[in-house]
mmCIF file of C-alpha atoms in Angstrom:
data_model
loop_
_atom_site.group_PDB
_atom_site.id
_atom_site.type_symbol
_atom_site.label_atom_id
_atom_site.label_comp_id
_atom_site.label_asym_id
_atom_site.label_seq_id
_atom_site.Cartn_x
_atom_site.Cartn_y
_atom_site.Cartn_z
ATOM 1 C CA MET P 1 -3.015 3.242 -16.976
ATOM 2 C CA ASP P 2 -1.839 5.905 -14.586
ATOM 3 C CA ILE P 3 1.030 5.192 -12.096
ATOM 4 C CA PHE P 4 -1.459 4.810 -9.291
ATOM 5 C CA SER P 5 -3.274 2.062 -11.076
ATOM 6 C CA LEU P 6 0.053 0.294 -11.926
ATOM 7 C CA MET P 7 1.112 0.343 -8.317
ATOM 8 C CA SER P 8 -2.234 -0.365 -6.812
ATOM 9 C CA GLU P 9 -0.884 -3.491 -4.968
ATOM 10 C CA HIS P 10 2.333 -1.565 -3.720
ATOM 11 C CA GLU P 11 2.743 0.680 -0.684
ATOM 12 C CA GLN P 12 5.222 3.110 -2.311
ATOM 13 C CA VAL P 13 7.185 3.892 -5.372
ATOM 14 C CA ILE P 14 9.997 6.289 -5.299
ATOM 15 C CA PHE P 15 11.546 7.829 -8.535
ATOM 16 C CA CYS P 16 15.187 8.946 -7.935
ATOM 17 C CA ASN P 17 16.915 11.554 -10.085
ATOM 18 C CA ASP P 18 20.312 13.053 -9.618
ATOM 19 C CA GLU P 19 21.499 15.158 -12.511
ATOM 20 C CA LYS P 20 25.093 15.606 -11.562
ATOM 21 C CA THR P 21 25.686 11.796 -11.339
ATOM 22 C CA GLY P 22 23.185 10.854 -14.107
ATOM 23 C CA LEU P 23 21.432 8.656 -11.547
ATOM 24 C CA LYS P 24 18.001 7.534 -12.710
ATOM 25 C CA ALA P 25 16.467 4.924 -10.602
ATOM 26 C CA ILE P 26 13.061 3.573 -9.255
ATOM 27 C CA ILE P 27 12.572 2.009 -5.714
ATOM 28 C CA ALA P 28 9.402 -0.008 -5.232
ATOM 29 C CA ILE P 29 8.130 -1.097 -1.809
ATOM 30 C CA HIS P 30 5.553 -3.701 -2.174
ATOM 31 C CA ASN P 31 4.663 -4.868 1.317
ATOM 32 C CA THR P 32 5.991 -4.412 4.621
ATOM 33 C CA THR P 33 3.747 -6.643 6.746
ATOM 34 C CA LEU P 34 6.590 -8.910 7.668
ATOM 35 C CA GLY P 35 9.136 -6.165 8.258
ATOM 36 C CA PRO P 36 11.198 -3.603 6.353
ATOM 37 C CA ALA P 37 11.401 -4.198 2.586
ATOM 38 C CA LEU P 38 14.291 -6.106 1.357
ATOM 39 C CA GLY P 39 15.386 -6.599 -2.376
ATOM 40 C CA GLY P 40 18.447 -6.147 -4.662
ATOM 41 C CA CYS P 41 19.162 -3.328 -6.978
ATOM 42 C CA ARG P 42 19.664 -4.210 -10.807
ATOM 43 C CA MET P 43 21.106 -2.067 -13.401
ATOM 44 C CA GLN P 44 19.938 -2.236 -17.007
ATOM 45 C CA PRO P 45 19.732 0.019 -20.036
ATOM 46 C CA TYR P 46 15.850 -0.140 -20.052
ATOM 47 C CA LYS P 47 14.494 1.210 -23.227
ATOM 48 C CA THR P 48 11.918 3.232 -21.623
ATOM 49 C CA VAL P 49 10.957 4.343 -17.987
ATOM 50 C CA ASP P 50 7.785 2.327 -18.337
ATOM 51 C CA ASP P 51 9.778 -0.869 -18.964
ATOM 52 C CA ALA P 52 11.887 -0.021 -15.793
ATOM 53 C CA LEU P 53 8.812 0.560 -13.736
ATOM 54 C CA PHE P 54 7.195 -2.668 -14.983
ATOM 55 C CA ASP P 55 10.307 -4.605 -13.914
ATOM 56 C CA VAL P 56 10.730 -3.120 -10.581
ATOM 57 C CA LEU P 57 7.010 -3.578 -9.734
ATOM 58 C CA ARG P 58 6.955 -7.237 -10.637
ATOM 59 C CA LEU P 59 10.246 -7.984 -8.940
ATOM 60 C CA SER P 60 9.225 -6.104 -5.692
ATOM 61 C CA LYS P 61 6.109 -8.184 -5.385
ATOM 62 C CA GLY P 62 8.079 -11.340 -6.008
ATOM 63 C CA MET P 63 10.367 -10.481 -3.082
ATOM 64 C CA THR P 64 7.242 -10.184 -0.800
ATOM 65 C CA TYR P 65 6.265 -13.710 -1.540
ATOM 66 C CA LYS P 66 9.962 -15.006 -1.528
ATOM 67 C CA CYS P 67 10.433 -13.388 1.987
ATOM 68 C CA ALA P 68 7.315 -15.060 3.230
ATOM 69 C CA ALA P 69 8.263 -18.356 1.894
ATOM 70 C CA ALA P 70 11.723 -18.244 3.261
ATOM 71 C CA ASP P 71 10.240 -17.249 6.679
ATOM 72 C CA VAL P 72 12.396 -14.145 7.251
ATOM 73 C CA ASP P 73 11.007 -11.201 8.827
ATOM 74 C CA PHE P 74 11.301 -8.836 6.033
ATOM 75 C CA GLY P 75 8.888 -7.570 3.378
ATOM 76 C CA GLY P 76 9.329 -7.053 -0.426
ATOM 77 C CA GLY P 77 11.015 -4.415 -2.209
ATOM 78 C CA LYS P 78 13.180 -3.804 -5.242
ATOM 79 C CA ALA P 79 15.262 -1.196 -6.899
ATOM 80 C CA VAL P 80 16.367 -0.621 -10.551
ATOM 81 C CA ILE P 81 18.899 1.737 -12.029
ATOM 82 C CA ILE P 82 18.533 2.894 -15.588
ATOM 83 C CA GLY P 83 21.779 2.621 -17.270
ATOM 84 C CA ASP P 84 24.392 0.502 -18.860
ATOM 85 C CA PRO P 85 26.485 -1.337 -16.173
ATOM 86 C CA GLN P 86 29.428 -1.514 -18.619
ATOM 87 C CA LYS P 87 29.532 2.217 -19.217
ATOM 88 C CA ASP P 88 27.498 4.305 -16.703
ATOM 89 C CA LYS P 89 28.802 3.197 -13.367
ATOM 90 C CA THR P 90 30.645 5.692 -11.123
ATOM 91 C CA PRO P 91 31.178 5.780 -7.398
ATOM 92 C CA GLU P 92 29.353 9.088 -7.299
ATOM 93 C CA LEU P 93 26.374 7.464 -8.841
ATOM 94 C CA PHE P 94 26.048 4.761 -6.248
ATOM 95 C CA ARG P 95 26.697 7.236 -3.423
ATOM 96 C CA ALA P 96 23.708 9.372 -4.776
ATOM 97 C CA PHE P 97 21.675 6.036 -4.796
ATOM 98 C CA GLY P 98 22.817 5.456 -1.316
ATOM 99 C CA GLN P 99 21.415 8.771 -0.275
ATOM 100 C CA PHE P 100 18.018 8.053 -1.692
ATOM 101 C CA VAL P 101 17.973 4.680 0.150
ATOM 102 C CA GLU P 102 18.954 6.403 3.451
ATOM 103 C CA SER P 103 16.074 8.860 2.942
ATOM 104 C CA LEU P 104 13.624 5.981 3.589
ATOM 105 C CA ASN P 105 14.996 5.624 7.063
ATOM 106 C CA GLY P 106 15.366 1.848 7.339
ATOM 107 C CA ARG P 107 12.242 1.044 5.348
ATOM 108 C CA PHE P 108 14.328 -0.508 2.505
ATOM 109 C CA TYR P 109 17.261 -2.557 2.436
ATOM 110 C CA THR P 110 19.161 -3.530 -0.857
ATOM 111 C CA GLY P 111 22.319 -4.834 -2.491
ATOM 112 C CA THR P 112 23.663 -6.535 -5.530
ATOM 113 C CA ASP P 113 21.415 -7.862 -8.265
ATOM 114 C CA MET P 114 21.752 -8.220 -12.065
ATOM 115 C CA GLY P 115 24.254 -5.521 -13.418
ATOM 116 C CA THR P 116 25.513 -4.562 -10.037
ATOM 117 C CA THR P 117 28.312 -5.978 -7.858
ATOM 118 C CA PRO P 118 29.104 -5.928 -4.056
ATOM 119 C CA ASP P 119 31.936 -3.521 -4.910
ATOM 120 C CA ASP P 120 29.284 -0.940 -6.297
ATOM 121 C CA PHE P 121 27.643 -1.008 -2.935
ATOM 122 C CA VAL P 122 30.752 -0.328 -0.963
ATOM 123 C CA HIS P 123 30.298 3.334 -2.303
ATOM 124 C CA ALA P 124 26.455 3.314 -1.446
ATOM 125 C CA LEU P 125 27.507 2.160 2.093
ATOM 126 C CA LYS P 126 29.228 5.503 2.683
ATOM 127 C CA GLU P 127 25.846 7.154 2.521
ATOM 128 C CA THR P 128 23.605 4.541 4.050
ATOM 129 C CA ASN P 129 23.693 1.675 6.444
ATOM 130 C CA CYS P 130 20.698 -0.001 4.699
ATOM 131 C CA ILE P 131 23.060 -2.147 2.357
ATOM 132 C CA VAL P 132 23.295 -5.944 2.260
ATOM 133 C CA GLY P 133 25.494 -8.432 0.503
ATOM 134 C CA VAL P 134 28.834 -6.494 0.617
ATOM 135 C CA SER P 135 31.959 -8.377 1.068
ATOM 136 C CA GLU P 136 33.203 -9.829 4.393
ATOM 137 C CA GLU P 137 35.836 -7.178 4.641
ATOM 138 C CA TYR P 138 33.155 -4.628 4.970
ATOM 139 C CA GLY P 139 31.121 -6.550 7.438
ATOM 140 C CA GLY P 140 28.957 -8.312 5.042
ATOM 141 C CA SER P 141 28.281 -12.080 4.624
ATOM 142 C CA GLY P 142 29.992 -12.404 1.320
ATOM 143 C CA ASP P 143 29.125 -14.233 -1.927
ATOM 144 C CA SER P 144 25.229 -14.795 -1.868
ATOM 145 C CA SER P 145 25.404 -17.035 -4.912
ATOM 146 C CA VAL P 146 26.735 -19.925 -2.783
ATOM 147 C CA PRO P 147 23.384 -20.395 -0.761
ATOM 148 C CA THR P 148 21.333 -19.549 -3.917
ATOM 149 C CA ALA P 149 23.004 -22.354 -5.816
ATOM 150 C CA LEU P 150 22.628 -24.782 -2.872
ATOM 151 C CA GLY P 151 18.964 -23.870 -2.712
ATOM 152 C CA VAL P 152 18.539 -24.730 -6.489
ATOM 153 C CA ILE P 153 20.177 -28.109 -5.597
ATOM 154 C CA TYR P 154 17.847 -28.780 -2.807
ATOM 155 C CA GLY P 155 14.877 -27.697 -5.192
ATOM 156 C CA ILE P 156 16.088 -30.115 -7.751
ATOM 157 C CA GLN P 157 16.284 -32.891 -5.209
ATOM 158 C CA ALA P 158 12.816 -32.361 -3.864
ATOM 159 C CA THR P 159 11.471 -32.274 -7.426
ATOM 160 C CA ASN P 160 13.261 -35.405 -8.366
ATOM 161 C CA GLN P 161 11.731 -37.078 -5.323
ATOM 162 C CA VAL P 162 8.251 -36.317 -6.727
ATOM 163 C CA VAL P 163 9.049 -37.098 -10.458
ATOM 164 C CA PHE P 164 11.344 -40.051 -10.351
ATOM 165 C CA GLY P 165 10.691 -41.467 -6.741
ATOM 166 C CA SER P 166 14.287 -40.580 -5.702
ATOM 167 C CA ASP P 167 15.816 -37.254 -4.792
ATOM 168 C CA GLY P 168 19.177 -38.384 -6.122
ATOM 169 C CA LEU P 169 20.823 -36.161 -8.772
ATOM 170 C CA ALA P 170 22.833 -38.869 -10.571
ATOM 171 C CA GLY P 171 21.825 -40.468 -13.735
ATOM 172 C CA LYS P 172 19.913 -37.495 -14.910
ATOM 173 C CA THR P 173 20.356 -34.963 -17.546
ATOM 174 C CA TYR P 174 19.770 -31.268 -16.833
ATOM 175 C CA ALA P 175 19.598 -28.440 -19.416
ATOM 176 C CA ILE P 176 21.092 -25.288 -17.630
ATOM 177 C CA GLN P 177 20.295 -21.893 -19.205
ATOM 178 C CA GLY P 178 22.825 -19.447 -17.792
ATOM 179 C CA LEU P 179 26.466 -20.125 -16.280
ATOM 180 C CA GLY P 180 26.741 -17.096 -14.196
ATOM 181 C CA LYS P 181 27.511 -16.871 -10.405
ATOM 182 C CA VAL P 182 24.645 -19.351 -9.589
ATOM 183 C CA GLY P 183 24.395 -21.460 -12.784
ATOM 184 C CA SER P 184 27.961 -22.293 -12.882
ATOM 185 C CA LYS P 185 27.976 -23.521 -9.277
ATOM 186 C CA VAL P 186 24.753 -25.590 -9.949
ATOM 187 C CA ALA P 187 26.188 -27.040 -13.010
ATOM 188 C CA ILE P 188 29.593 -28.184 -11.333
ATOM 189 C CA ARG P 189 27.624 -29.600 -8.331
ATOM 190 C CA LEU P 190 25.384 -31.601 -10.638
ATOM 191 C CA LEU P 191 28.461 -32.902 -12.561
ATOM 192 C CA GLU P 192 30.081 -33.896 -9.288
ATOM 193 C CA GLU P 193 26.876 -35.860 -8.338
ATOM 194 C CA GLY P 194 27.025 -37.835 -11.465
ATOM 195 C CA ALA P 195 24.770 -36.013 -14.010
ATOM 196 C CA ASP P 196 25.085 -35.062 -17.589
ATOM 197 C CA LEU P 197 24.250 -31.463 -18.919
ATOM 198 C CA TYR P 198 23.183 -29.357 -21.779
ATOM 199 C CA VAL P 199 24.489 -25.810 -21.199
ATOM 200 C CA CYS P 200 23.706 -22.439 -22.672
ATOM 201 C CA ASP P 201 25.565 -19.162 -22.066
ATOM 202 C CA LEU P 202 26.746 -16.113 -24.063
ATOM 203 C CA ASN P 203 30.184 -16.317 -22.111
ATOM 204 C CA ASP P 204 32.449 -18.915 -23.738
ATOM 205 C CA GLU P 205 34.804 -18.736 -20.633
ATOM 206 C CA ALA P 206 32.010 -19.817 -18.400
ATOM 207 C CA ILE P 207 31.173 -22.738 -20.703
ATOM 208 C CA GLN P 208 34.714 -23.817 -20.950
ATOM 209 C CA LYS P 209 35.147 -23.909 -17.112
ATOM 210 C CA VAL P 210 32.164 -26.288 -16.839
ATOM 211 C CA ILE P 211 33.526 -28.430 -19.837
ATOM 212 C CA LEU P 212 36.915 -28.784 -18.077
ATOM 213 C CA ARG P 213 35.292 -29.854 -14.731
ATOM 214 C CA ALA P 214 33.130 -32.410 -16.745
ATOM 215 C CA LYS P 215 36.198 -33.875 -18.476
ATOM 216 C CA GLU P 216 37.814 -34.348 -15.120
ATOM 217 C CA LEU P 217 34.914 -36.223 -13.727
ATOM 218 C CA GLY P 218 34.043 -38.186 -17.083
ATOM 219 C CA ALA P 219 30.661 -36.600 -17.416
ATOM 220 C CA THR P 220 29.118 -35.229 -20.635
ATOM 221 C CA VAL P 221 28.281 -31.649 -21.376
ATOM 222 C CA LYS P 222 26.651 -30.547 -24.666
ATOM 223 C CA VAL P 223 26.752 -26.927 -25.499
ATOM 224 C CA VAL P 224 23.694 -25.539 -27.253
ATOM 225 C CA LYS P 225 22.825 -22.074 -28.449
ATOM 226 C CA GLY P 226 19.725 -19.869 -28.064
ATOM 227 C CA GLU P 227 16.357 -21.485 -28.191
ATOM 228 C CA GLU P 228 18.023 -24.930 -28.631
ATOM 229 C CA ILE P 229 18.132 -25.137 -24.832
ATOM 230 C CA TYR P 230 14.377 -25.604 -24.737
ATOM 231 C CA LYS P 231 14.290 -28.308 -27.167
ATOM 232 C CA THR P 232 16.678 -30.771 -25.466
ATOM 233 C CA ASP P 233 15.748 -34.217 -24.294
ATOM 234 C CA ALA P 234 16.985 -33.464 -20.733
ATOM 235 C CA ASP P 235 14.969 -34.650 -17.641
ATOM 236 C CA VAL P 236 14.919 -31.171 -16.004
ATOM 237 C CA PHE P 237 15.407 -27.669 -17.376
ATOM 238 C CA VAL P 238 17.266 -25.345 -15.106
ATOM 239 C CA PRO P 239 16.879 -21.670 -15.913
ATOM 240 C CA CYS P 240 19.481 -19.572 -14.280
ATOM 241 C CA ALA P 241 19.484 -16.378 -16.513
ATOM 242 C CA PHE P 242 16.734 -14.147 -17.480
ATOM 243 C CA GLY P 243 13.029 -14.422 -16.563
ATOM 244 C CA ASN P 244 9.978 -14.841 -18.736
ATOM 245 C CA VAL P 245 11.553 -17.828 -20.441
ATOM 246 C CA VAL P 246 8.273 -20.002 -19.825
ATOM 247 C CA ASN P 247 5.916 -18.420 -22.415
ATOM 248 C CA ASP P 248 3.498 -19.233 -25.210
ATOM 249 C CA ASP P 249 6.372 -19.700 -27.504
ATOM 250 C CA THR P 250 8.671 -22.034 -25.416
ATOM 251 C CA ILE P 251 6.193 -24.293 -23.817
ATOM 252 C CA ASP P 252 5.557 -26.134 -26.867
ATOM 253 C CA LEU P 253 9.293 -26.629 -27.144
ATOM 254 C CA PHE P 254 9.850 -28.285 -23.806
ATOM 255 C CA ARG P 255 10.341 -32.117 -23.671
ATOM 256 C CA VAL P 256 11.495 -31.935 -19.976
ATOM 257 C CA LYS P 257 9.611 -33.486 -17.058
ATOM 258 C CA ALA P 258 10.330 -30.654 -14.704
ATOM 259 C CA ILE P 259 11.597 -27.027 -14.462
ATOM 260 C CA VAL P 260 13.723 -25.980 -11.498
ATOM 261 C CA GLY P 261 15.952 -22.957 -11.584
ATOM 262 C CA SER P 262 17.285 -19.727 -9.935
ATOM 263 C CA ALA P 263 15.992 -17.094 -12.555
ATOM 264 C CA ASN P 264 13.377 -14.695 -11.225
ATOM 265 C CA ASN P 265 9.916 -14.518 -12.761
ATOM 266 C CA GLN P 266 10.345 -17.599 -14.958
ATOM 267 C CA LEU P 267 6.717 -17.537 -16.036
ATOM 268 C CA LEU P 268 5.655 -14.765 -18.402
ATOM 269 C CA ASP P 269 2.250 -14.996 -16.877
ATOM 270 C CA ILE P 270 0.606 -17.108 -14.149
ATOM 271 C CA ARG P 271 -1.530 -18.886 -16.727
ATOM 272 C CA HIS P 272 1.761 -20.547 -18.020
ATOM 273 C CA GLY P 273 1.750 -22.539 -14.772
ATOM 274 C CA LYS P 274 -1.402 -24.115 -15.786
ATOM 275 C CA MET P 275 -0.065 -24.795 -19.347
ATOM 276 C CA LEU P 276 3.022 -26.529 -17.814
ATOM 277 C CA GLN P 277 0.742 -28.652 -15.700
ATOM 278 C CA ASN P 278 -1.425 -29.599 -18.577
ATOM 279 C CA LYS P 279 1.791 -30.733 -20.411
ATOM 280 C CA GLY P 280 2.800 -32.919 -17.440
ATOM 281 C CA ILE P 281 5.824 -30.663 -16.518
ATOM 282 C CA LEU P 282 6.274 -30.065 -12.866
ATOM 283 C CA TYR P 283 7.179 -26.495 -12.122
ATOM 284 C CA ALA P 284 9.072 -25.528 -9.043
ATOM 285 C CA PRO P 285 7.897 -21.838 -8.195
ATOM 286 C CA ASP P 286 11.145 -19.811 -8.654
ATOM 287 C CA TYR P 287 10.917 -17.631 -5.546
ATOM 288 C CA ILE P 288 10.876 -20.764 -3.459
ATOM 289 C CA VAL P 289 13.827 -22.320 -5.080
ATOM 290 C CA ASN P 290 16.253 -19.178 -5.340
ATOM 291 C CA ALA P 291 15.655 -17.996 -1.887
ATOM 292 C CA GLY P 292 19.135 -19.003 -0.528
ATOM 293 C CA GLY P 293 20.670 -15.741 -1.389
ATOM 294 C CA LEU P 294 17.761 -13.822 0.293
ATOM 295 C CA ILE P 295 18.099 -16.008 3.316
ATOM 296 C CA GLN P 296 21.807 -14.970 3.595
ATOM 297 C CA VAL P 297 21.309 -11.287 3.350
ATOM 298 C CA ALA P 298 18.390 -11.204 5.679
ATOM 299 C CA ASP P 299 20.404 -13.099 8.115
ATOM 300 C CA GLU P 300 23.329 -10.683 7.625
ATOM 301 C CA LEU P 301 21.287 -7.832 9.253
ATOM 302 C CA TYR P 302 21.512 -9.923 12.734
ATOM 303 C CA GLU P 303 25.202 -10.264 12.267
ATOM 304 C CA PRO P 304 26.531 -12.913 9.601
ATOM 305 C CA ASN P 305 26.459 -16.532 10.525
ATOM 306 C CA LYS P 306 27.227 -18.990 7.608
ATOM 307 C CA GLU P 307 26.044 -22.082 9.615
ATOM 308 C CA ARG P 308 22.859 -20.383 10.315
ATOM 309 C CA VAL P 309 22.223 -19.686 6.675
ATOM 310 C CA LEU P 310 23.073 -23.098 5.378
ATOM 311 C CA GLN P 311 20.714 -24.688 7.878
ATOM 312 C CA LYS P 312 17.881 -22.521 6.903
ATOM 313 C CA THR P 313 18.511 -23.011 3.235
ATOM 314 C CA LYS P 314 17.911 -26.682 3.782
ATOM 315 C CA GLY P 315 14.370 -25.762 4.456
ATOM 316 C CA ILE P 316 13.806 -25.053 0.677
ATOM 317 C CA TYR P 317 13.660 -28.937 0.280
ATOM 318 C CA THR P 318 10.862 -29.395 2.768
ATOM 319 C CA THR P 319 8.990 -26.274 1.678
ATOM 320 C CA LEU P 320 8.869 -27.263 -1.869
ATOM 321 C CA LEU P 321 7.722 -30.809 -1.137
ATOM 322 C CA ASN P 322 4.904 -29.395 1.033
ATOM 323 C CA ILE P 323 3.771 -27.134 -2.056
ATOM 324 C CA TYR P 324 3.843 -29.970 -4.358
ATOM 325 C CA LYS P 325 1.679 -31.936 -2.051
ATOM 326 C CA GLU P 326 -0.792 -29.111 -1.504
ATOM 327 C CA ALA P 327 -1.044 -28.503 -5.248
ATOM 328 C CA GLU P 328 -1.853 -32.077 -5.752
ATOM 329 C CA ASN P 329 -4.435 -32.375 -2.870
ATOM 330 C CA GLU P 330 -6.078 -29.199 -3.876
ATOM 331 C CA ARG P 331 -5.855 -29.739 -7.665
ATOM 332 C CA MET P 332 -4.171 -26.457 -8.339
ATOM 333 C CA THR P 333 -0.932 -25.473 -9.970
ATOM 334 C CA THR P 334 2.181 -25.212 -8.068
ATOM 335 C CA VAL P 335 2.198 -21.566 -8.566
ATOM 336 C CA GLU P 336 -1.252 -21.138 -7.066
ATOM 337 C CA ALA P 337 -0.204 -23.472 -3.991
ATOM 338 C CA ALA P 338 2.941 -21.224 -3.240
ATOM 339 C CA ASN P 339 1.126 -17.991 -3.664
ATOM 340 C CA ARG P 340 -1.592 -19.188 -1.288
ATOM 341 C CA PHE P 341 1.085 -20.541 1.216
ATOM 342 C CA CYS P 342 2.808 -17.091 1.219
ATOM 343 C CA GLU P 343 -0.404 -15.038 1.218
ATOM 344 C CA GLN P 344 -1.622 -17.246 4.227
ATOM 345 C CA ARG P 345 1.596 -16.549 6.239
ATOM 346 C CA ILE P 346 1.457 -12.855 5.646
ATOM 347 C CA GLU P 347 -2.094 -12.758 6.921
ATOM 348 C CA LEU P 348 -1.192 -14.773 10.099
ATOM 349 C CA ARG P 349 1.686 -12.458 10.720
ATOM 350 C CA LYS P 350 -0.260 -9.176 10.517
ATOM 351 C CA SER P 351 -1.056 -9.355 14.191
ATOM 352 C CA ARG P 352 2.607 -10.123 15.204
ATOM 353 C CA ASN P 353 5.223 -7.704 16.426
ATOM 354 C CA ASN P 354 8.309 -7.335 14.357
ATOM 355 C CA PHE P 355 11.328 -6.664 16.568
ATOM 356 C CA PHE P 356 13.804 -5.832 13.869
ATOM 357 C CA THR P 357 15.274 -2.472 14.494
ATOM 358 C CA HIS P 358 17.298 -0.195 12.321
ATOM 359 C CA LYS P 359 20.776 -1.753 12.323
ATOM 360 C CA LYS P 360 23.440 0.271 14.324
ATOM 361 C CA ARG P 361 26.425 1.596 12.319
ATOM 362 C CA PRO P 362 29.240 -0.930 13.047
ATOM 363 C CA LYS P 363 32.742 -0.165 14.152
ATOM 364 C CA TRP P 364 34.112 -0.493 10.550
ATOM 365 C CA ASP P 365 31.839 2.158 9.303
ATOM 366 C CA ILE P 366 33.823 3.315 6.172
ATOM 367 C CA ARG P 367 32.696 6.956 6.501
ATOM 368 C CA LEU P 368 35.015 7.412 9.417
#
């Protein structure tokens, strides 16, 4: 297929090349009905440009739905930088990326994602004001993994209410895949609430941190490797690492009653939602559950307010319960119910004015 066929659902795709810094990036703007596109920038050593394009197109579409579900006045976009985040990062590369973002004149806002950090975007901030998620020292809202993890907890509580008749976290066992910034916070919160865990991560230090907290609380943590995380007898599977983990191969392995996590694009294909339903596994659509970080960075553009972010993040609980109810009433999958909910909201907002304006440069502008 040609690129125009691939991006048929998207408004704009920008290929960014800067030979001097080695920057090779793609920015995808999916839909700006609700407002300027908003989405993180990830850095990965993609094997091919086609792989990078596939990823950014899929991720940007997911951001449109996530923004609609979270009821923020922004549309969906995403960026990817092709490169090894351990070897290829330089301040000049991110400044070059910032220039490309600035060329869109407020049409796209971005910040950290997998393979990038807030510190990387301090350099981009010297070239554009369309950066979110930087540290509080630079006028940002700080660590977005905090509301993201909190949103996952609300998602688990809503799911427990439907599956077990109570939204309590205690007395259940959770299989957590990935103990990064979000997964580790979710794990520790679950332990503190009286849960037991299976955990899986390539980082032994992250695992040991969770084990230490479990010992302090008298809880149980079992460490598993690779595909073993899919075979546990846990009550809930909590994917907090890579996407596409629910697929033809893994569905047969699951013994859990529900799947709730922060990873993006957990289903390899939408049909896997139906396969989970047929197996009696309740699936929490990922872009509903992991919206806490988005809520924070969107709120940041109206000046940071932590209490406002935490209050809005609580809405994930109610939104997810409503989607579960809609799916049951309409005899559809939870994915179909979530998508329809978002599409209806976007359609209703087409005739509304969006008063978000390009953010003025603050007094702490680091270019001065």
